[in-house]
mmCIF file of C-alpha atoms in Angstrom:
data_model
loop_
_atom_site.group_PDB
_atom_site.id
_atom_site.type_symbol
_atom_site.label_atom_id
_atom_site.label_comp_id
_atom_site.label_asym_id
_atom_site.label_seq_id
_atom_site.Cartn_x
_atom_site.Cartn_y
_atom_site.Cartn_z
ATOM 1 C CA MET A 15 22.722 8.353 -4.966
ATOM 2 C CA LYS A 16 23.227 5.237 -2.874
ATOM 3 C CA TYR A 17 20.149 3.010 -2.573
ATOM 4 C CA PHE A 18 18.319 3.362 0.741
ATOM 5 C CA VAL A 19 15.149 2.304 2.533
ATOM 6 C CA ALA A 20 13.364 5.238 4.166
ATOM 7 C CA GLN A 21 11.511 5.313 7.449
ATOM 8 C CA GLY A 22 7.917 4.217 6.906
ATOM 9 C CA GLU A 23 8.769 1.930 3.990
ATOM 10 C CA ASP A 24 7.644 -1.181 5.816
ATOM 11 C CA ARG A 25 6.648 -3.427 2.923
ATOM 12 C CA GLN A 26 8.446 -5.377 0.215
ATOM 13 C CA LEU A 27 7.244 -6.008 -3.315
ATOM 14 C CA THR A 28 6.982 -9.754 -3.757
ATOM 15 C CA ALA A 29 4.793 -12.160 -5.705
ATOM 16 C CA GLU A 30 2.790 -12.603 -2.507
ATOM 17 C CA SER A 31 2.270 -8.876 -1.881
ATOM 18 C CA ARG A 32 1.171 -8.433 -5.498
ATOM 19 C CA HIS A 33 -1.224 -11.387 -5.437
ATOM 20 C CA ALA A 34 -4.264 -9.414 -4.324
ATOM 21 C CA LEU A 35 -3.755 -6.642 -6.889
ATOM 22 C CA ARG A 36 -5.734 -6.410 -10.092
ATOM 23 C CA GLY A 37 -3.822 -6.260 -13.348
ATOM 24 C CA SER A 38 -0.889 -8.256 -14.660
ATOM 25 C CA PHE A 39 2.873 -8.352 -14.199
ATOM 26 C CA ALA A 40 5.665 -8.717 -16.743
ATOM 27 C CA GLU A 41 9.307 -9.538 -16.019
ATOM 28 C CA LEU A 42 11.320 -7.159 -18.199
ATOM 29 C CA SER A 43 15.079 -6.651 -18.432
ATOM 30 C CA ASP A 44 15.174 -4.077 -15.600
ATOM 31 C CA GLY A 45 12.510 -5.610 -13.356
ATOM 32 C CA VAL A 46 8.848 -6.471 -12.892
ATOM 33 C CA THR A 47 6.276 -4.094 -14.393
ATOM 34 C CA HIS A 48 2.653 -3.847 -13.236
ATOM 35 C CA TYR A 49 0.335 -3.226 -16.202
ATOM 36 C CA GLU A 50 -3.235 -3.433 -17.452
ATOM 37 C CA LEU A 51 -4.317 -4.030 -21.051
ATOM 38 C CA GLU A 52 -8.003 -3.238 -21.406
ATOM 39 C CA GLY A 53 -10.681 -2.598 -24.010
ATOM 40 C CA PRO A 54 -11.700 -4.132 -27.347
ATOM 41 C CA GLU A 55 -8.916 -6.113 -29.011
ATOM 42 C CA ASP A 56 -9.664 -4.564 -32.398
ATOM 43 C CA GLY A 57 -9.624 -1.000 -31.066
ATOM 44 C CA GLU A 58 -6.875 1.520 -31.714
ATOM 45 C CA LEU A 59 -4.266 1.136 -28.968
ATOM 46 C CA VAL A 60 -3.579 4.035 -26.593
ATOM 47 C CA VAL A 61 -0.420 3.685 -24.467
ATOM 48 C CA MET A 62 -0.034 5.968 -21.438
ATOM 49 C CA ALA A 63 3.085 7.262 -19.700
ATOM 50 C CA GLY A 64 2.610 8.757 -16.240
ATOM 51 C CA GLY A 65 4.250 11.332 -13.996
ATOM 52 C CA LEU A 66 6.721 11.414 -11.143
ATOM 53 C CA THR A 67 4.720 9.608 -8.442
ATOM 54 C CA ILE A 68 1.619 7.981 -9.886
ATOM 55 C CA PRO A 69 0.620 4.303 -10.132
ATOM 56 C CA LEU A 70 -1.384 2.963 -13.067
ATOM 57 C CA PHE A 71 -4.632 3.414 -11.113
ATOM 58 C CA TYR A 72 -4.288 7.135 -11.847
ATOM 59 C CA TRP A 73 -5.580 6.423 -15.353
ATOM 60 C CA ASP A 74 -8.745 4.553 -14.324
ATOM 61 C CA GLY A 75 -11.240 7.279 -15.213
ATOM 62 C CA LEU A 76 -9.714 7.926 -18.614
ATOM 63 C CA VAL A 77 -9.373 4.198 -19.334
ATOM 64 C CA THR A 78 -13.085 3.719 -18.634
ATOM 65 C CA GLU A 79 -13.951 6.555 -21.018
ATOM 66 C CA LEU A 80 -11.647 5.348 -23.797
ATOM 67 C CA ASN A 81 -12.694 1.691 -23.555
ATOM 68 C CA ALA A 82 -16.371 2.696 -23.693
ATOM 69 C CA ARG A 83 -15.624 4.609 -26.901
ATOM 70 C CA GLY A 84 -13.954 1.661 -28.611
ATOM 71 C CA LEU A 85 -10.274 2.220 -27.823
ATOM 72 C CA ARG A 86 -7.883 -0.288 -26.312
ATOM 73 C CA THR A 87 -5.595 0.954 -23.528
ATOM 74 C CA LEU A 88 -2.263 -0.044 -22.030
ATOM 75 C CA THR A 89 -1.332 1.486 -18.686
ATOM 76 C CA CYS A 90 1.578 0.627 -16.440
ATOM 77 C CA SER A 91 3.331 1.838 -13.341
ATOM 78 C CA ALA A 92 6.787 3.161 -14.137
ATOM 79 C CA TYR A 93 9.663 1.563 -12.246
ATOM 80 C CA GLY A 94 9.714 2.866 -8.673
ATOM 81 C CA ARG A 95 6.021 3.776 -8.798
ATOM 82 C CA GLY A 96 2.891 1.873 -7.899
ATOM 83 C CA TYR A 97 3.586 -1.838 -7.724
ATOM 84 C CA SER A 98 6.362 -2.102 -10.294
ATOM 85 C CA ASP A 99 9.863 -2.953 -9.083
ATOM 86 C CA ARG A 100 12.096 -0.443 -7.322
ATOM 87 C CA VAL A 101 15.116 -1.065 -9.479
ATOM 88 C CA ARG A 102 18.677 -0.174 -8.581
ATOM 89 C CA ALA A 103 19.337 1.779 -11.745
ATOM 90 C CA ARG A 104 19.588 5.300 -13.060
ATOM 91 C CA TYR A 105 16.040 6.676 -13.116
ATOM 92 C CA ASP A 106 15.928 8.745 -16.289
ATOM 93 C CA GLU A 107 13.774 8.907 -19.401
ATOM 94 C CA THR A 108 15.947 6.249 -21.041
ATOM 95 C CA LEU A 109 14.945 3.725 -18.363
ATOM 96 C CA PHE A 110 11.250 4.597 -18.599
ATOM 97 C CA ALA A 111 11.207 4.611 -22.422
ATOM 98 C CA ARG A 112 12.940 1.218 -22.418
ATOM 99 C CA GLN A 113 10.237 -0.049 -20.048
ATOM 100 C CA LEU A 114 7.509 1.000 -22.518
ATOM 101 C CA THR A 115 9.458 -0.485 -25.436
ATOM 102 C CA GLU A 116 9.950 -3.845 -23.770
ATOM 103 C CA LEU A 117 6.390 -4.017 -22.426
ATOM 104 C CA THR A 118 4.738 -3.335 -25.786
ATOM 105 C CA GLU A 119 7.065 -5.818 -27.476
ATOM 106 C CA ARG A 120 6.433 -8.484 -24.825
ATOM 107 C CA LEU A 121 2.673 -8.095 -25.291
ATOM 108 C CA GLY A 122 2.917 -8.221 -29.090
ATOM 109 C CA LEU A 123 1.580 -4.711 -29.530
ATOM 110 C CA THR A 124 4.078 -3.369 -32.063
ATOM 111 C CA THR A 125 2.521 -4.848 -35.216
ATOM 112 C CA ARG A 126 0.587 -1.614 -35.847
ATOM 113 C CA PRO A 127 1.168 2.015 -34.845
ATOM 114 C CA LEU A 128 0.001 3.064 -31.396
ATOM 115 C CA HIS A 129 -1.293 6.284 -29.885
ATOM 116 C CA LEU A 130 0.951 7.617 -27.129
ATOM 117 C CA VAL A 131 -0.206 9.780 -24.204
ATOM 118 C CA GLY A 132 2.210 11.373 -21.738
ATOM 119 C CA THR A 133 1.383 13.572 -18.774
ATOM 120 C CA SER A 134 3.817 15.734 -16.772
ATOM 121 C CA MET A 135 7.080 13.751 -16.489
ATOM 122 C CA GLY A 136 5.450 11.129 -18.671
ATOM 123 C CA ALA A 137 5.363 13.669 -21.498
ATOM 124 C CA LEU A 138 9.180 13.672 -21.493
ATOM 125 C CA VAL A 139 9.187 9.871 -21.491
ATOM 126 C CA ALA A 140 6.638 9.776 -24.322
ATOM 127 C CA MET A 141 8.698 12.205 -26.395
ATOM 128 C CA THR A 142 11.821 10.105 -25.807
ATOM 129 C CA TYR A 143 9.952 6.968 -26.895
ATOM 130 C CA ALA A 144 8.580 8.769 -29.956
ATOM 131 C CA ALA A 145 12.085 9.808 -31.013
ATOM 132 C CA GLN A 146 13.283 6.211 -30.732
ATOM 133 C CA HIS A 147 10.255 4.611 -32.420
ATOM 134 C CA SER A 148 8.678 7.294 -34.599
ATOM 135 C CA SER A 149 7.379 4.735 -37.100
ATOM 136 C CA LEU A 150 5.404 3.037 -34.304
ATOM 137 C CA VAL A 151 3.706 6.211 -33.032
ATOM 138 C CA SER A 152 0.551 7.182 -34.892
ATOM 139 C CA THR A 153 -0.304 10.133 -32.637
ATOM 140 C CA LEU A 154 1.203 11.799 -29.596
ATOM 141 C CA THR A 155 -0.867 13.499 -26.897
ATOM 142 C CA VAL A 156 0.968 15.649 -24.369
ATOM 143 C CA VAL A 157 -0.826 16.755 -21.189
ATOM 144 C CA GLY A 158 0.549 19.443 -18.853
ATOM 145 C CA PRO A 159 4.127 18.595 -19.831
ATOM 146 C CA ALA A 160 7.122 19.063 -17.579
ATOM 147 C CA GLY A 161 10.366 20.415 -18.988
ATOM 148 C CA LEU A 162 9.625 23.970 -20.092
ATOM 149 C CA ALA A 163 10.576 25.866 -16.932
ATOM 150 C CA LYS A 164 13.914 27.656 -17.112
ATOM 151 C CA PRO A 165 16.703 26.219 -14.912
ATOM 152 C CA ARG A 166 17.309 28.324 -11.796
ATOM 153 C CA PRO A 167 20.487 28.382 -9.671
ATOM 154 C CA THR A 168 18.385 27.793 -6.547
ATOM 155 C CA SER A 169 16.250 25.031 -8.058
ATOM 156 C CA PRO A 170 15.893 21.975 -5.764
ATOM 157 C CA HIS A 171 16.824 19.796 -8.737
ATOM 158 C CA ARG A 172 20.203 21.504 -8.976
ATOM 159 C CA LEU A 173 20.822 21.004 -5.259
ATOM 160 C CA LEU A 174 20.069 17.295 -5.648
ATOM 161 C CA ARG A 175 22.948 16.811 -8.081
ATOM 162 C CA SER A 176 25.095 15.940 -5.082
ATOM 163 C CA ASP A 177 24.606 12.268 -4.187
ATOM 164 C CA LEU A 178 25.334 12.947 -0.544
ATOM 165 C CA LEU A 179 22.968 15.899 -0.280
ATOM 166 C CA ALA A 180 20.249 14.116 -2.234
ATOM 167 C CA GLY A 181 20.414 11.149 0.130
ATOM 168 C CA VAL A 182 20.230 13.338 3.218
ATOM 169 C CA VAL A 183 17.280 15.363 1.894
ATOM 170 C CA ALA A 184 15.407 12.254 0.746
ATOM 171 C CA ARG A 185 15.804 10.448 4.083
ATOM 172 C CA ARG A 186 15.007 13.401 6.322
ATOM 173 C CA ARG A 187 12.386 15.307 4.354
ATOM 174 C CA GLY A 188 11.321 12.983 1.569
ATOM 175 C CA HIS A 189 7.813 12.200 2.792
ATOM 176 C CA ARG A 190 7.119 15.845 3.621
ATOM 177 C CA ILE A 191 8.289 16.977 0.175
ATOM 178 C CA LEU A 192 6.212 14.244 -1.476
ATOM 179 C CA GLN A 193 3.028 15.210 0.341
ATOM 180 C CA GLY A 194 3.588 18.883 -0.456
ATOM 181 C CA HIS A 195 3.993 18.016 -4.132
ATOM 182 C CA LEU A 196 0.799 15.957 -4.157
ATOM 183 C CA GLY A 197 -1.128 18.801 -2.534
ATOM 184 C CA HIS A 198 -0.489 21.051 -5.559
ATOM 185 C CA ASN A 199 -1.478 18.573 -8.246
ATOM 186 C CA VAL A 200 -5.262 18.750 -8.335
ATOM 187 C CA ARG A 201 -7.807 21.528 -7.944
ATOM 188 C CA ASP A 202 -10.509 19.586 -6.058
ATOM 189 C CA PRO A 203 -9.681 18.706 -2.398
ATOM 190 C CA GLY A 204 -11.672 15.475 -2.554
ATOM 191 C CA LEU A 205 -9.768 14.272 -5.588
ATOM 192 C CA GLY A 206 -6.564 15.454 -3.928
ATOM 193 C CA ALA A 207 -7.250 13.184 -0.960
ATOM 194 C CA ARG A 208 -7.907 10.231 -3.269
ATOM 195 C CA LEU A 209 -4.693 10.908 -5.144
ATOM 196 C CA THR A 210 -2.653 11.175 -1.935
ATOM 197 C CA ASP A 211 -4.023 7.887 -0.570
ATOM 198 C CA MET A 212 -3.348 6.151 -3.887
ATOM 199 C CA VAL A 213 0.244 7.340 -4.105
ATOM 200 C CA LEU A 214 1.209 7.013 -0.446
ATOM 201 C CA ASP A 215 -0.026 3.424 -0.233
ATOM 202 C CA ALA A 216 2.523 2.429 -2.867
ATOM 203 C CA PHE A 217 5.219 4.550 -1.176
ATOM 204 C CA ARG A 218 5.178 2.151 1.771
ATOM 205 C CA PHE A 219 7.250 -0.282 -0.305
ATOM 206 C CA GLU A 220 11.011 -0.292 0.168
ATOM 207 C CA GLY A 221 12.961 1.871 -2.249
ATOM 208 C CA SER A 222 10.085 4.191 -3.213
ATOM 209 C CA LEU A 223 11.612 7.457 -2.007
ATOM 210 C CA TYR A 224 14.974 6.400 -3.394
ATOM 211 C CA ALA A 225 13.342 5.954 -6.817
ATOM 212 C CA ALA A 226 11.568 9.320 -6.656
ATOM 213 C CA PHE A 227 14.654 11.266 -5.629
ATOM 214 C CA ASP A 228 16.948 9.437 -8.033
ATOM 215 C CA THR A 229 14.510 10.506 -10.764
ATOM 216 C CA LEU A 230 14.753 14.104 -9.599
ATOM 217 C CA GLN A 231 18.519 13.787 -9.848
ATOM 218 C CA HIS A 232 18.752 12.216 -13.291
ATOM 219 C CA LEU A 233 15.688 13.257 -15.279
ATOM 220 C CA PRO A 234 15.803 17.035 -15.882
ATOM 221 C CA PHE A 235 12.436 18.723 -15.343
ATOM 222 C CA SER A 236 13.500 22.092 -16.764
ATOM 223 C CA GLY A 237 15.354 23.393 -19.783
ATOM 224 C CA ARG A 238 14.087 20.674 -22.115
ATOM 225 C CA ASP A 239 13.278 22.925 -25.067
ATOM 226 C CA ASP A 240 15.467 20.840 -27.377
ATOM 227 C CA LEU A 241 13.464 17.674 -26.655
ATOM 228 C CA PHE A 242 10.225 19.522 -27.444
ATOM 229 C CA ARG A 243 11.741 20.992 -30.615
ATOM 230 C CA GLN A 244 13.049 17.605 -31.777
ATOM 231 C CA THR A 245 9.658 16.037 -31.122
ATOM 232 C CA GLY A 246 7.945 18.748 -33.142
ATOM 233 C CA ALA A 247 10.269 17.965 -36.036
ATOM 234 C CA LEU A 248 9.282 14.272 -36.110
ATOM 235 C CA GLY A 249 6.072 15.018 -37.971
ATOM 236 C CA ILE A 250 3.920 12.924 -35.627
ATOM 237 C CA PRO A 251 0.382 14.347 -35.310
ATOM 238 C CA THR A 252 0.336 15.879 -31.839
ATOM 239 C CA LEU A 253 -2.421 16.999 -29.465
ATOM 240 C CA LEU A 254 -1.537 19.349 -26.592
ATOM 241 C CA LEU A 255 -3.831 19.502 -23.539
ATOM 242 C CA TRP A 256 -3.492 21.651 -20.420
ATOM 243 C CA GLY A 257 -5.482 22.391 -17.262
ATOM 244 C CA ASP A 258 -6.270 26.075 -16.875
ATOM 245 C CA GLU A 259 -5.357 26.031 -13.166
ATOM 246 C CA ASP A 260 -2.220 23.889 -13.392
ATOM 247 C CA LYS A 261 0.094 24.985 -10.566
ATOM 248 C CA VAL A 262 2.858 22.434 -11.279
ATOM 249 C CA THR A 263 3.470 23.073 -14.980
ATOM 250 C CA PRO A 264 1.725 26.443 -15.364
ATOM 251 C CA LEU A 265 -0.338 27.381 -18.402
ATOM 252 C CA ASP A 266 2.193 30.189 -18.960
ATOM 253 C CA HIS A 267 4.239 27.599 -20.874
ATOM 254 C CA LEU A 268 1.470 26.817 -23.380
ATOM 255 C CA ASP A 269 2.691 29.215 -26.068
ATOM 256 C CA THR A 270 6.246 27.904 -25.805
ATOM 257 C CA ALA A 271 5.003 24.314 -26.048
ATOM 258 C CA ARG A 272 2.949 25.183 -29.132
ATOM 259 C CA ALA A 273 5.889 26.901 -30.813
ATOM 260 C CA LEU A 274 8.228 23.964 -30.195
ATOM 261 C CA LEU A 275 5.892 20.968 -30.605
ATOM 262 C CA LYS A 276 3.833 22.418 -33.462
ATOM 263 C CA PRO A 277 0.749 20.406 -32.428
ATOM 264 C CA GLN A 278 -2.094 19.852 -34.887
ATOM 265 C CA ASP A 279 -4.510 20.799 -32.110
ATOM 266 C CA HIS A 280 -4.469 22.135 -28.566
ATOM 267 C CA HIS A 281 -7.102 22.596 -25.884
ATOM 268 C CA VAL A 282 -7.212 24.165 -22.428
ATOM 269 C CA ILE A 283 -9.453 22.261 -20.003
ATOM 270 C CA PRO A 284 -11.419 24.569 -17.708
ATOM 271 C CA ARG A 285 -11.526 24.232 -13.916
ATOM 272 C CA CYS A 286 -8.671 21.739 -13.990
ATOM 273 C CA GLY A 287 -5.322 21.473 -12.226
ATOM 274 C CA HIS A 288 -2.169 19.589 -13.195
ATOM 275 C CA MET A 289 -3.640 16.112 -13.557
ATOM 276 C CA ALA A 290 -6.232 16.436 -16.307
ATOM 277 C CA PRO A 291 -6.563 12.671 -17.049
ATOM 278 C CA PHE A 292 -7.332 12.101 -13.343
ATOM 279 C CA GLU A 293 -9.402 15.232 -12.715
ATOM 280 C CA ARG A 294 -11.292 15.570 -15.996
ATOM 281 C CA PRO A 295 -11.191 12.165 -17.749
ATOM 282 C CA ARG A 296 -14.333 12.781 -19.798
ATOM 283 C CA GLN A 297 -13.073 16.108 -21.123
ATOM 284 C CA VAL A 298 -9.691 14.565 -21.978
ATOM 285 C CA ALA A 299 -11.458 11.718 -23.793
ATOM 286 C CA ASP A 300 -13.625 14.243 -25.659
ATOM 287 C CA GLN A 301 -10.432 15.674 -27.173
ATOM 288 C CA LEU A 302 -8.404 12.489 -27.518
ATOM 289 C CA VAL A 303 -10.964 10.154 -29.122
ATOM 290 C CA PRO A 304 -11.730 12.245 -32.241
ATOM 291 C CA PHE A 305 -8.041 13.070 -32.620
ATOM 292 C CA VAL A 306 -7.161 9.358 -32.648
ATOM 293 C CA ALA A 307 -10.117 8.509 -34.903
ATOM 294 C CA ALA A 308 -9.153 11.115 -37.480
ATOM 295 C CA ARG A 309 -5.637 9.737 -37.745
ATOM 296 C CA ALA A 310 -6.883 6.118 -37.908
ATOM 297 C CA GLU A 311 -9.276 7.034 -40.717
ATOM 298 C CA ARG A 312 -6.481 8.641 -42.736
ATOM 299 C CA LEU A 313 -4.329 5.526 -42.353
ATOM 300 C CA ASP A 314 -7.186 3.222 -43.399
ATOM 301 C CA SER A 315 -8.202 5.287 -46.423
#
């Protein structure tokens, strides 16, 4: 799909526009990445990979919980999201996994195994990273993962395989599609409004809708059973979490995910939609912290 600037994208990402933002920025091979490294320096490191639209601020609640419980956290906005660069590249899991690889290497965080968390699309990215760097991944936590729906002939993703059609749809209906997607992500309307404001603020920067729709073109969100199966065969201790009212990646896929991933543990979070780390950070931390601690203890013993 040819790069474009959509109506309403009235800002540019520059050093000046980023100046007022909290966090740090790293120049990587594909572009600038916005990241935050928080928590005790001697804590086990948890690295998080996010979904289709979210900036790093999505993780704030979970980061607060994990830091308070002694864990160190690395969050970043994927390319095309938040305040990371809108790169003119193929937006697929290879790009996003390379971003995580280069960021952790740049920050000197690969001297000991890390704990990887991926939610929704980020679960696919996390699994791709784990396959490439299995020796560096101590645990893998997958939350409401994309990829288990069966491909359908009428799926919007199939229609977007045409560059011309994808460009037309993105320009004419992109913002409407985006807002409709955001409306299904969380159970609580108040949190939904917060999420929408957070995401749409970053979508005012040039190239945002291009990045989102190029991702829809090149990163398959269905029929990814093989990736799940391959991840399950890596032998990495895995925790599977899911919201009981997830309308984006429905709980119907839980049994399939368990069969393919073979997780050591799984948990369904009650009264929770698609974005468990955002909606129920304490409950996610309640599951994640002991899972990480158990693995760290085994490595130290």
